[in-house]
Coordinates of C-alpha atoms in Angstrom, one line a residue:
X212 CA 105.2 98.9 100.7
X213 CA 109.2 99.8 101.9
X214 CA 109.6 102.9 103.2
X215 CA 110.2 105.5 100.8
X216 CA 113.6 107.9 101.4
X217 CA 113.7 110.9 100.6
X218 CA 116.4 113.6 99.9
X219 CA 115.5 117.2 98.7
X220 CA 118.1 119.5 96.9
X221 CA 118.2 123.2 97.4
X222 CA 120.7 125.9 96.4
X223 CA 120.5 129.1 94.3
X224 CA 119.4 129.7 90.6
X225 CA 121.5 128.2 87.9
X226 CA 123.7 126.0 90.5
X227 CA 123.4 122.5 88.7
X228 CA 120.6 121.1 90.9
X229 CA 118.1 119.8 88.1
X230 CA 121.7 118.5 86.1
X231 CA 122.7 116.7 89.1
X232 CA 118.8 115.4 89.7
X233 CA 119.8 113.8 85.9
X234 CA 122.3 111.9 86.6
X235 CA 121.8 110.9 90.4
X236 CA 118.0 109.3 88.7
X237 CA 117.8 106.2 86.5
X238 CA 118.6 107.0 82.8
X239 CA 114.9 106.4 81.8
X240 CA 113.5 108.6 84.2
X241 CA 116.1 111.4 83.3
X242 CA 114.1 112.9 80.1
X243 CA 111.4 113.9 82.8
X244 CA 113.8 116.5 84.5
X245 CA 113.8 120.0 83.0
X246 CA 117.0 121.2 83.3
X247 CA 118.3 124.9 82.4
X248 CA 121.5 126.2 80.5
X249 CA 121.2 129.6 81.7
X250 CA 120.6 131.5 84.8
X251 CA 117.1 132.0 84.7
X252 CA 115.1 129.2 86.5
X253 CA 114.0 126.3 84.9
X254 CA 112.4 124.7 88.0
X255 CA 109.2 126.5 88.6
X256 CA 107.5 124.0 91.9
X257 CA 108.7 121.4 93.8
X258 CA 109.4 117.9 91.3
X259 CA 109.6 114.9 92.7
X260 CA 110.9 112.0 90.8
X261 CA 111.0 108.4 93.0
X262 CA 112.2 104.8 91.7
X263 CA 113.2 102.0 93.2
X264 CA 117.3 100.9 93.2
X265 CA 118.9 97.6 93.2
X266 CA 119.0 96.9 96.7
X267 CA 115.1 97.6 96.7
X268 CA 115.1 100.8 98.5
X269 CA 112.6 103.2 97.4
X270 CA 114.0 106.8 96.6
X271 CA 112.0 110.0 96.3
X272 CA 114.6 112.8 94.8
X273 CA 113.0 115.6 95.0
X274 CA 114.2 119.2 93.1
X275 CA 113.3 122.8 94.5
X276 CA 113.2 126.3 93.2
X277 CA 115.8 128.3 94.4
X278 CA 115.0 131.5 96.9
X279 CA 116.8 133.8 94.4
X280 CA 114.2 132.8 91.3
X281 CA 114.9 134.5 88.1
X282 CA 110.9 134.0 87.1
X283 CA 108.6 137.2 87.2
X284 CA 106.1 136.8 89.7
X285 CA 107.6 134.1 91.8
X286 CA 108.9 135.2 95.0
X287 CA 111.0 134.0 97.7
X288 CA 107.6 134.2 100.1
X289 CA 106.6 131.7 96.7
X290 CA 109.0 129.4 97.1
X291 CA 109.0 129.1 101.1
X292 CA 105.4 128.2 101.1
X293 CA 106.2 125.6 98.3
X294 CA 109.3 123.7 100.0
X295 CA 107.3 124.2 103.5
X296 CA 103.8 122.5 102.4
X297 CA 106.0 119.4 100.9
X298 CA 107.9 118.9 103.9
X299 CA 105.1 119.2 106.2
X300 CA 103.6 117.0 103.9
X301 CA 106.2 114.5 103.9
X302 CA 106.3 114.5 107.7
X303 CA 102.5 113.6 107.9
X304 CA 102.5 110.4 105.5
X305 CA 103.0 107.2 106.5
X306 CA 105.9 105.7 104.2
X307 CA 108.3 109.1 103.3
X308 CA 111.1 109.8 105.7
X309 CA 113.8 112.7 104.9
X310 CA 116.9 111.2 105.2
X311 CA 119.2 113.6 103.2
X312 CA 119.4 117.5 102.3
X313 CA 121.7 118.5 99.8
X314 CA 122.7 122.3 99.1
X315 CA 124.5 123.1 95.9
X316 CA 126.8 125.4 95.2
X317 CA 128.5 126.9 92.6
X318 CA 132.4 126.5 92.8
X319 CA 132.8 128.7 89.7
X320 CA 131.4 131.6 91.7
X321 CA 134.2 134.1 92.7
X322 CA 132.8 135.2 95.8
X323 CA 129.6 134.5 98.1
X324 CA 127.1 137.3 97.5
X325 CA 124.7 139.0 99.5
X326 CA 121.8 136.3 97.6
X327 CA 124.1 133.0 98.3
X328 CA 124.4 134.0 101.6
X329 CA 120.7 134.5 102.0
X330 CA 120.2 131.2 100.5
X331 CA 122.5 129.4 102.7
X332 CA 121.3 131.1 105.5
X333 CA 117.3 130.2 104.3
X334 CA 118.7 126.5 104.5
X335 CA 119.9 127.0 107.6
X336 CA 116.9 127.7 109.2
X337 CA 114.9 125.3 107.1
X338 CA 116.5 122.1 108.6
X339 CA 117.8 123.2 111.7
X340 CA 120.8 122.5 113.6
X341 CA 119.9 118.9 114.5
X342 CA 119.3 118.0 110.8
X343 CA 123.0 118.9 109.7
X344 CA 124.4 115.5 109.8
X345 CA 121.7 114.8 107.1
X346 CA 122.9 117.5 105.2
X347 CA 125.4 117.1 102.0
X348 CA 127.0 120.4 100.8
X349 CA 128.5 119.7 96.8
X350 CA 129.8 121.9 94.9
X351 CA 129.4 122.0 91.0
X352 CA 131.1 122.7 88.0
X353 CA 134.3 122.0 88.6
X354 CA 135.0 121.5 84.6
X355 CA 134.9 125.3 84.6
X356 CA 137.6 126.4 86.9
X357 CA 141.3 125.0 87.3
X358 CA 142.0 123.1 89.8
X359 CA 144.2 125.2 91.9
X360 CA 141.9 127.5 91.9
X361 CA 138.4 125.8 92.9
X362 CA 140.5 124.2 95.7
X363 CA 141.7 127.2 97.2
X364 CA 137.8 128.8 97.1
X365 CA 136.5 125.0 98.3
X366 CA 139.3 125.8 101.3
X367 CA 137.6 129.5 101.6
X368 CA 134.1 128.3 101.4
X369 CA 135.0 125.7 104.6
X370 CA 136.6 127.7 106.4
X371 CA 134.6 131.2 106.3
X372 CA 132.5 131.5 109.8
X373 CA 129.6 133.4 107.1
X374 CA 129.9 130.2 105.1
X375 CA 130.0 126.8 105.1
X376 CA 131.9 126.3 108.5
X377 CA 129.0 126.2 110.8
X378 CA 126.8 123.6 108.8
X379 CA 130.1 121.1 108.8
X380 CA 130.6 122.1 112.3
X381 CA 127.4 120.5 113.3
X382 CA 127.6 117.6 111.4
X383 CA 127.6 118.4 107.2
X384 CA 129.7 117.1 105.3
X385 CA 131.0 119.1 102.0
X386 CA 131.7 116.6 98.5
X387 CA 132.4 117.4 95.0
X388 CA 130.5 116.5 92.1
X389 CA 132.1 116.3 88.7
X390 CA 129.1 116.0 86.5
X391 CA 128.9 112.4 86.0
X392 CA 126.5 109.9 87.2
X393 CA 128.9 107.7 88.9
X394 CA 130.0 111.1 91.6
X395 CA 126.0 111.7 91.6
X396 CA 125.6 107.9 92.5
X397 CA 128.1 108.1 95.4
X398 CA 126.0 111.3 97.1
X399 CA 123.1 109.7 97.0
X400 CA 124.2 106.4 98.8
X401 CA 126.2 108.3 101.4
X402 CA 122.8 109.9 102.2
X403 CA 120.8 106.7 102.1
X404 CA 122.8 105.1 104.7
X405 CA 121.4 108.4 106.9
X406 CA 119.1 107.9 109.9
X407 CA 116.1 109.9 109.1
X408 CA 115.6 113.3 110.6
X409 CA 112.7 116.0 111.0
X410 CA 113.2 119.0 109.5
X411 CA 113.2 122.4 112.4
X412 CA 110.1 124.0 109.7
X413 CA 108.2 120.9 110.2
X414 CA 108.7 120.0 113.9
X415 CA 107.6 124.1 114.0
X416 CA 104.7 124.3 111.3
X417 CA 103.6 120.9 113.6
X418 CA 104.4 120.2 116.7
X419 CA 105.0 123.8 117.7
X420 CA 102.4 124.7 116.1
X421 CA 104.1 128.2 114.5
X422 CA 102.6 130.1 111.9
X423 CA 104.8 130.3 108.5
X424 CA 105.9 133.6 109.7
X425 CA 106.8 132.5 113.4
X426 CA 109.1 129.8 112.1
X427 CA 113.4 130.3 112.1
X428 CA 112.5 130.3 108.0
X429 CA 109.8 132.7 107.9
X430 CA 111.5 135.3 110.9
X431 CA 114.6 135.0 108.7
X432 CA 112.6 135.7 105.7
X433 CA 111.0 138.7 106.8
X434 CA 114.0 140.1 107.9
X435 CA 116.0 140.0 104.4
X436 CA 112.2 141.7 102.8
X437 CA 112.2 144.3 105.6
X438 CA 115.9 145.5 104.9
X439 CA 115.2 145.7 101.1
X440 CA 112.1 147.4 101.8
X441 CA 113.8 150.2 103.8
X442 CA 116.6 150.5 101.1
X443 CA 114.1 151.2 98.7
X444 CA 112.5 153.7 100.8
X445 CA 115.6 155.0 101.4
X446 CA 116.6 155.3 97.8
X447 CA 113.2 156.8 97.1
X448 CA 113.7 159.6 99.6
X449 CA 116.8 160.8 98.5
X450 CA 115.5 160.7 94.5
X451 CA 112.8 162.7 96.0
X452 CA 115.5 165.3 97.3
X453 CA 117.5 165.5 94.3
X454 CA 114.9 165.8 91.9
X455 CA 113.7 168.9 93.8
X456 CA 117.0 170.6 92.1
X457 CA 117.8 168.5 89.2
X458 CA 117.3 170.0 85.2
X459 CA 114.3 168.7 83.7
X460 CA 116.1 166.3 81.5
X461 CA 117.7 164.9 84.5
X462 CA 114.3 164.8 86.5
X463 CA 112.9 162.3 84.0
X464 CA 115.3 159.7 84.2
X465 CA 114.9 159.9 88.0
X466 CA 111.3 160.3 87.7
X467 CA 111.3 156.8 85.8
X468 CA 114.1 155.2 88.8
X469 CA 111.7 156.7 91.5
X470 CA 108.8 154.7 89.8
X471 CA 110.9 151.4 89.6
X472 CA 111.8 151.9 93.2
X473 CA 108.2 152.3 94.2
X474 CA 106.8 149.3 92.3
X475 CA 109.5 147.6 94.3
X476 CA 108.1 148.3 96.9
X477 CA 105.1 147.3 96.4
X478 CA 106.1 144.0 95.6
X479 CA 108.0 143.4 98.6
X480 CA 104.9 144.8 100.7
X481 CA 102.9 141.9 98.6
X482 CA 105.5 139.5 99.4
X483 CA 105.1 140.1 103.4
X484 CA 101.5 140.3 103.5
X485 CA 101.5 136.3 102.0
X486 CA 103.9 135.3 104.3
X487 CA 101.5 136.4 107.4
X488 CA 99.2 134.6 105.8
X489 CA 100.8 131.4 105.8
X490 CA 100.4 128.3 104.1
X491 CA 97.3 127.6 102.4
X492 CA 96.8 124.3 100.7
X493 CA 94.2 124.9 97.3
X494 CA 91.7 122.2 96.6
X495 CA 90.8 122.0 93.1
X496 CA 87.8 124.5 92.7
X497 CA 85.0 123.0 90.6
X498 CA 83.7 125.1 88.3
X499 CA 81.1 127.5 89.8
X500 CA 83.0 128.3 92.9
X501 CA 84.1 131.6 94.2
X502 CA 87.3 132.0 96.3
X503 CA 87.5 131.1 99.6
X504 CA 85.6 133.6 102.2
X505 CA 83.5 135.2 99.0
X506 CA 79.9 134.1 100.2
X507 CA 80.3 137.0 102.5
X508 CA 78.1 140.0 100.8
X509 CA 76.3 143.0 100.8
X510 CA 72.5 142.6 101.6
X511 CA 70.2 142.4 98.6
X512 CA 67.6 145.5 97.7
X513 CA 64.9 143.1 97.7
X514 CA 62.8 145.6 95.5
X515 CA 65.2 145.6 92.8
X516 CA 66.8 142.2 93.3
X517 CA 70.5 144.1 93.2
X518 CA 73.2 144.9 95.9
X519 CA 71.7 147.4 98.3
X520 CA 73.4 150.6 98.0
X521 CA 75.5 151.6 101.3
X522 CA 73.9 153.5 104.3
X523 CA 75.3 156.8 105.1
X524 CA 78.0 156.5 107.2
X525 CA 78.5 152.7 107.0
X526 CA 80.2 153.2 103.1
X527 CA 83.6 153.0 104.3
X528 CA 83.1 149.6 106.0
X529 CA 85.0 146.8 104.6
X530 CA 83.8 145.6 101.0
X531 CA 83.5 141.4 100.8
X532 CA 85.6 140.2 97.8
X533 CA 83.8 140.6 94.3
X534 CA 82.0 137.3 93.3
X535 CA 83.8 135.6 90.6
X536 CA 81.0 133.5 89.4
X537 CA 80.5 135.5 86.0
X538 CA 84.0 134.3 85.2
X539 CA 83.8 130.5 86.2
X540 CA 80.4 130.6 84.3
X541 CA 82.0 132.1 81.2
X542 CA 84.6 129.5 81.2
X543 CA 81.8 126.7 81.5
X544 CA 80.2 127.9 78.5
X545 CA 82.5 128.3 76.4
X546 CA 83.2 125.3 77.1
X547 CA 79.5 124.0 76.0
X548 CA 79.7 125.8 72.7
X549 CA 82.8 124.2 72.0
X550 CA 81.8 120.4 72.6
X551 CA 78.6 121.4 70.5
X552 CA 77.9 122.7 66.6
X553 CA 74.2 123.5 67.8
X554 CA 74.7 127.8 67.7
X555 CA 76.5 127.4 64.6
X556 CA 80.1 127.8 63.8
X557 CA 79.7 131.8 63.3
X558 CA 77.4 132.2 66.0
X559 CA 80.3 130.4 68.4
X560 CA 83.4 132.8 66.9
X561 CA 80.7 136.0 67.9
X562 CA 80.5 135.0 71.3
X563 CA 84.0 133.6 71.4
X564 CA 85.3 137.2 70.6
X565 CA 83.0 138.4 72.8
X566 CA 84.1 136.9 75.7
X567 CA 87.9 137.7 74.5
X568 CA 86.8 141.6 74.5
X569 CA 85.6 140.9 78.1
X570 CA 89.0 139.2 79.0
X571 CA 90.7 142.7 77.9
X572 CA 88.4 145.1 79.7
X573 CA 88.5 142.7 82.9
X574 CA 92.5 143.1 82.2
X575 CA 92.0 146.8 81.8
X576 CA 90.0 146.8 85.4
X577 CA 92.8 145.2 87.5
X578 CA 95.1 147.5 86.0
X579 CA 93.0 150.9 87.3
X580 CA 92.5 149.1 90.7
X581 CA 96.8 148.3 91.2
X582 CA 97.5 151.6 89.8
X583 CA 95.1 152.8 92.7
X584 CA 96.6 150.5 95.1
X585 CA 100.1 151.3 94.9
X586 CA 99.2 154.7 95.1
X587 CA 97.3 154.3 98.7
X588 CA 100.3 151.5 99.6
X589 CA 103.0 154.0 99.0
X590 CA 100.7 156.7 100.4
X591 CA 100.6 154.3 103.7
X592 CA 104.0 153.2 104.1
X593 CA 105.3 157.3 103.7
X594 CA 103.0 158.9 105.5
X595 CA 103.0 161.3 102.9
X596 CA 99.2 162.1 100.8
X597 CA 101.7 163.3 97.8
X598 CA 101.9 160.0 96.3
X599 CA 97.8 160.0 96.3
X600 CA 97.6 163.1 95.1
X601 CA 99.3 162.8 92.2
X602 CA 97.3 159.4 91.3
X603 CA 94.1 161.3 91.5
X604 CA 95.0 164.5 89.3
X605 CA 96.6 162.1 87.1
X606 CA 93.8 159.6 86.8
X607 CA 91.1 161.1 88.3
X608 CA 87.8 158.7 87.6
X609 CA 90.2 155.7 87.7
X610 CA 87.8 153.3 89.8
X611 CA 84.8 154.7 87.8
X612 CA 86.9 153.2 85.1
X613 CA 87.1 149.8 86.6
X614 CA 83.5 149.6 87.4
X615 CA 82.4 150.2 83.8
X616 CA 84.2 148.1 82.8
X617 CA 81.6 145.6 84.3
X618 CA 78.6 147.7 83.0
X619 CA 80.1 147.4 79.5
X620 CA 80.8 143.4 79.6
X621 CA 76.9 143.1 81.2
X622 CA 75.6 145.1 77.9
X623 CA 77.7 143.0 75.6
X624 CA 76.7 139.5 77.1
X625 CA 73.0 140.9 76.6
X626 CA 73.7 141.8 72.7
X627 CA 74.9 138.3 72.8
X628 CA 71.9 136.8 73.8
X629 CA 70.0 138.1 71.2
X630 CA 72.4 137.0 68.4
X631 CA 72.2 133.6 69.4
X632 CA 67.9 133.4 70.2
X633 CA 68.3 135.2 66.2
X634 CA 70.5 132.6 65.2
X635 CA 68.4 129.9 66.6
X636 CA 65.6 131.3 64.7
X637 CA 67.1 130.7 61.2
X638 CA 65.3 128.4 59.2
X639 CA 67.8 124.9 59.3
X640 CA 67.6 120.9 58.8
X641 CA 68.9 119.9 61.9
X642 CA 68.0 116.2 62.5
X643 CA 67.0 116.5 66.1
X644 CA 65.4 119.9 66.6
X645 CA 64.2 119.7 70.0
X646 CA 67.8 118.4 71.1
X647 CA 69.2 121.5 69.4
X648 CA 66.7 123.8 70.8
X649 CA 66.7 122.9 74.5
X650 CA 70.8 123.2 74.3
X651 CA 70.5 126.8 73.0
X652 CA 67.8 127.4 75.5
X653 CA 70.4 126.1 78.3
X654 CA 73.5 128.4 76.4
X655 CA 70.8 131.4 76.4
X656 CA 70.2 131.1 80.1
X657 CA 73.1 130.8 81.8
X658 CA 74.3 134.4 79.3
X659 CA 71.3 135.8 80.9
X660 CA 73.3 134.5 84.6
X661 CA 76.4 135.8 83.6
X662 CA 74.8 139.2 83.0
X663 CA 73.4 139.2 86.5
X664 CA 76.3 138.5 88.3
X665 CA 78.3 141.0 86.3
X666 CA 75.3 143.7 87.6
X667 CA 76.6 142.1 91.4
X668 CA 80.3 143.3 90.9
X669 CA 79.7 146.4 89.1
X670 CA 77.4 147.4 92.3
X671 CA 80.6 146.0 94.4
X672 CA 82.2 148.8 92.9
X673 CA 79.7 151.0 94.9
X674 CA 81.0 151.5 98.2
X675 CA 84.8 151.8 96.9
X676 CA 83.9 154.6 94.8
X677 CA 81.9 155.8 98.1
X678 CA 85.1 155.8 100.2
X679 CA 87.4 157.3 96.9
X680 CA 85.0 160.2 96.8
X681 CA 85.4 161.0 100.5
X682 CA 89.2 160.6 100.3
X683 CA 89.1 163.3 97.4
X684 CA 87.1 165.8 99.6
X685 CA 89.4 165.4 103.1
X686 CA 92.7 165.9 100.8
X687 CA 90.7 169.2 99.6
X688 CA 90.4 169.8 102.7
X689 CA 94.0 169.4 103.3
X690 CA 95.2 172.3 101.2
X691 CA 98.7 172.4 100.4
X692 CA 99.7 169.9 103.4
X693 CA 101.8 166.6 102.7
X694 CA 101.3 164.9 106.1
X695 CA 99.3 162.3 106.3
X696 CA 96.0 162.9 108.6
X697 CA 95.6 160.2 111.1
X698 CA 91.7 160.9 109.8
X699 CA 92.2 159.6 106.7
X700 CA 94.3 156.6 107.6
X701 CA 91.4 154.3 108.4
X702 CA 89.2 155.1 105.2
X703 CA 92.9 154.2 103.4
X704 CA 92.8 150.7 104.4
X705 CA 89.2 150.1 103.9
X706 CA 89.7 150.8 100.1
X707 CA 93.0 149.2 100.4
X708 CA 91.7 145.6 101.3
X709 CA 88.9 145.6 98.5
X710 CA 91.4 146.4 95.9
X711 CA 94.2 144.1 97.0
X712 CA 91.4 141.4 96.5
X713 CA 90.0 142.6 93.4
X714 CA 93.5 142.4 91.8
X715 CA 94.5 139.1 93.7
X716 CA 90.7 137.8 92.4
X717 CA 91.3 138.4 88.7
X718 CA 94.5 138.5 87.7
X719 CA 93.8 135.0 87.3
X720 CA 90.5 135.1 86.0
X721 CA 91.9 136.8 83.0
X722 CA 94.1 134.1 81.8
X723 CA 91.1 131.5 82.4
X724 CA 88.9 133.4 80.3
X725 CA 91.9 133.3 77.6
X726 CA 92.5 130.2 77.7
X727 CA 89.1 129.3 77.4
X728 CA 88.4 131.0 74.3
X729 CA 91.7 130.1 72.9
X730 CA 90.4 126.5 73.0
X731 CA 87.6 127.1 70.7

């Protein structure tokens, strides 16, 4: 086998790179690119396309999300770890070299923003200095602007020391592309001709052996997350101030920014607590599996066969994740019924709506537990208890909430048992009745499983609702104080971990459990 070269393309949201990843890649191959016509992002992972060219060199082009992703729920943390595993990845096979880098940049764009120059800068650290002479800058859309003037921002965007002067300085080279396959064409063999080059995030992530966070990238990173988080903080102290004088009518619309700001921060806290924890490459799960590091549990009440309820004084310690095996095991028999007629068809729509009522409730759960979390995160980052205080007169029996939540799926799944033994009961020519009895038997006992392991996260609630409880009696205790008590700092966190899991657990689980049932 030749080895394989490979070029990566990077560059903001809505820059061209998917359009130019069309025309640099054989016309068949081009249909497989998705490719946007607005700003919001159309590549969602890393896509690499490879063929082979005339001269018999293999090429792997390969297309990246942007660090400013329009998508909800993808961050720049998101997209790091994605671009970070495939070069690292790249760098331990035996065939791919990187031989060519190519960031893309709008010409149309007036000015370079605070998010282009984070982008640029991301790049930066990405390859590293000694990588430059592999790197191609090109700007796009060059239809859209007259010529005078793009030349006179290309001139800018050379020469500007916050720009694209140090890259060319060190070896980069800057080219136009002008939206045909021939100009793509020409890029592509310039970089070909390219030694090829390791990466500074690889030669960290491997030789160095860094963490995600200890690399140029991640460091960088962290710094642009850390600034917006103390803007927001900022922004949510001074709303704070003003609304303390403000008309009511006024107060509401600030009440409403001062939420926005908050959730904001809580996303950006989210975003640095996955970049400490690095790159972490998912094996498929099969279908009874719990996430990683969930075998760790309470003891058993060997009397009652149920989690053991928590000794005095050791409540607050840290909760394990809650198993997740009622999930996978809803998912697997759902779908059993599906790939079967033996329950009958309205016997299968029951349970099937059924397990869609769970998906809602297990929805409802995760939101009580992040409306509790942001609460103690803001609580935590302010060192002020007003933020919990208001959560708790507001919602006062929110995690009580969440835990019945479990208790009322368990009941259901039992009602559902005896619908299906009843059904199997009605008189019916069925041409193999043992077949269709041992198969309901099978359906009827892992129910009765799911129902048991729903009675293992309901008692997970146990402890949480311990440490809630004792949280409620020291802010009693507190009176009309804001401050936060070094006291109650430490039983924060410990309900602070178990509910970052439980959302992180099944957020997830709620789409599988949709998308199960869907299929029916």
């Amino acid at each position: 086998m030749p080895d394989e070269r490979v070029i990566v393309i990077m560059g903001p949201t809505g820059t061209g790179k998917s359009s130019f990843v069309c025309n640099a890649v054989p016309p068949e191959l081009s249909s497989s690119v998705q490719v946007g016509h607005s700003l919001q992002s159309e590549t969602s992972e890393v896509q690499p396309i490879g063929w082979v060219n005339n001269d018999g060199v293999k090429i792997k082009l390969v297309d990246t999300p942007g660090f400013d992703d329009s998508r909800d729920g993808v961050t720049d943390t998101d997209v790091l770890k994605m671009i970070a595993h495939f070069l690292e990845k790249e760098y331990r096979g035996t065939v791919s070299r990187i031989t060519g880098l190519i960031y893309v940049h709008r010409i149309t764009d007036t000015r370079m923003g605070g998010r282009s120059q984070s982008n640029l800068r991301m790049f930066h650290k990405l390859c590293g200095d000694d990588s430059l002479k592999n790197v191609a800058i090109i700007t796009t859309m060059w239809d859209k602007v007259r010529p005078e003037e793009g030349q006179r921002r290309e001139q800018e965007l050379r020469s500007g020391h916050n720009l694209f002067k140090p890259l060319l300085e060190k070896g980069a080279v800057m080219e136009r592309y002008d939206g045909t396959r021939q100009s793509a064409s020409n890029i592509i063999n310039y970089l070909l001709g390219k030694e090829s080059t390791t990466v500074q995030i690889v030669r960290e992530l491997v030789e160095e052996q860094k963490s995600l966070e200890e690399t140029a990238a991640g460091a960088e990173l962290r710094g642009i997350i850390n600034a917006l988080l103390e803007k927001h903080k900022m922004e949510i102290c001074e709303m704070q101030e003003k609304m303390k004088c403000e008309m009511e009518e006024i107060r509401k619309d600030m009440m409403a920014e001062k939420k926005k700001a908050e959730m904001e921060v809580a996303r950006l806290r989210r975003q640095l607590d996955d970049l400490k924890r690095g790159i972490i490459v998912k094996e498929e799960p099969s279908v009874m599996d719990s996430p990683p590091g969930y075998d760790a549990v309470q003891p058993m009440d060997a009397r009652h066969g149920r989690r053991a309820s928590p000794e005095p004084g050791n409540a607050g310690l840290p909760c394990p994740p809650p198993q997740r095996k009622s999930v996978t095991q809803c998912v697997t028999l759902l779908k059993q019924v599906r790939s079967s007629s033996k329950i009958g068809p309205e016997a299968s729509a029951r349970l099937t709506r059924r397990i869609l009522t769970i998906a809602d409730g297990l929805e409802s759960s995760v939101e009580l537990a992040q409306r509790r979390r942001s609460a103690l995160q803001l609580t935590l980052d302010f060192g002020s208890i007003q933020y919990l205080r208001q959560s708790m007169q507001e919602y006062p029996d929110l995690l009580v909430q969440a835990q019945n939540v479990w208790a009322e799926a368990q009941e259901s799944i039992k009602i559902g048992v005896s619908d299906i033994v009843h059904n199997m009961r009605k008189p019916k020519i069925v041409f193999n009745a043992k077949k269709r009895h041992d198969f309901v038997s099978g359906v009827v006992d892992t129910m009765r499983t799911i129902a048991n392991d729903m009675a293992v996260v309901e008692d997970w609630w146990t402890p949480v609702i311990h440490d809630n409880r004792e949280l409620e009696d020291a802010i009693d205790r507190m009176g009309a104080s804001i401050e936060l008590d070094n006291a109650i700092k430490p039983v924060l966190r410990r309900i602070l971990l178990p509910l970052t899991m439980y959302c992180k657990t099944y957020t997830s689980s709620v789409i599988e459990l949709r998308n199960a049932a869907n299929g029916i």
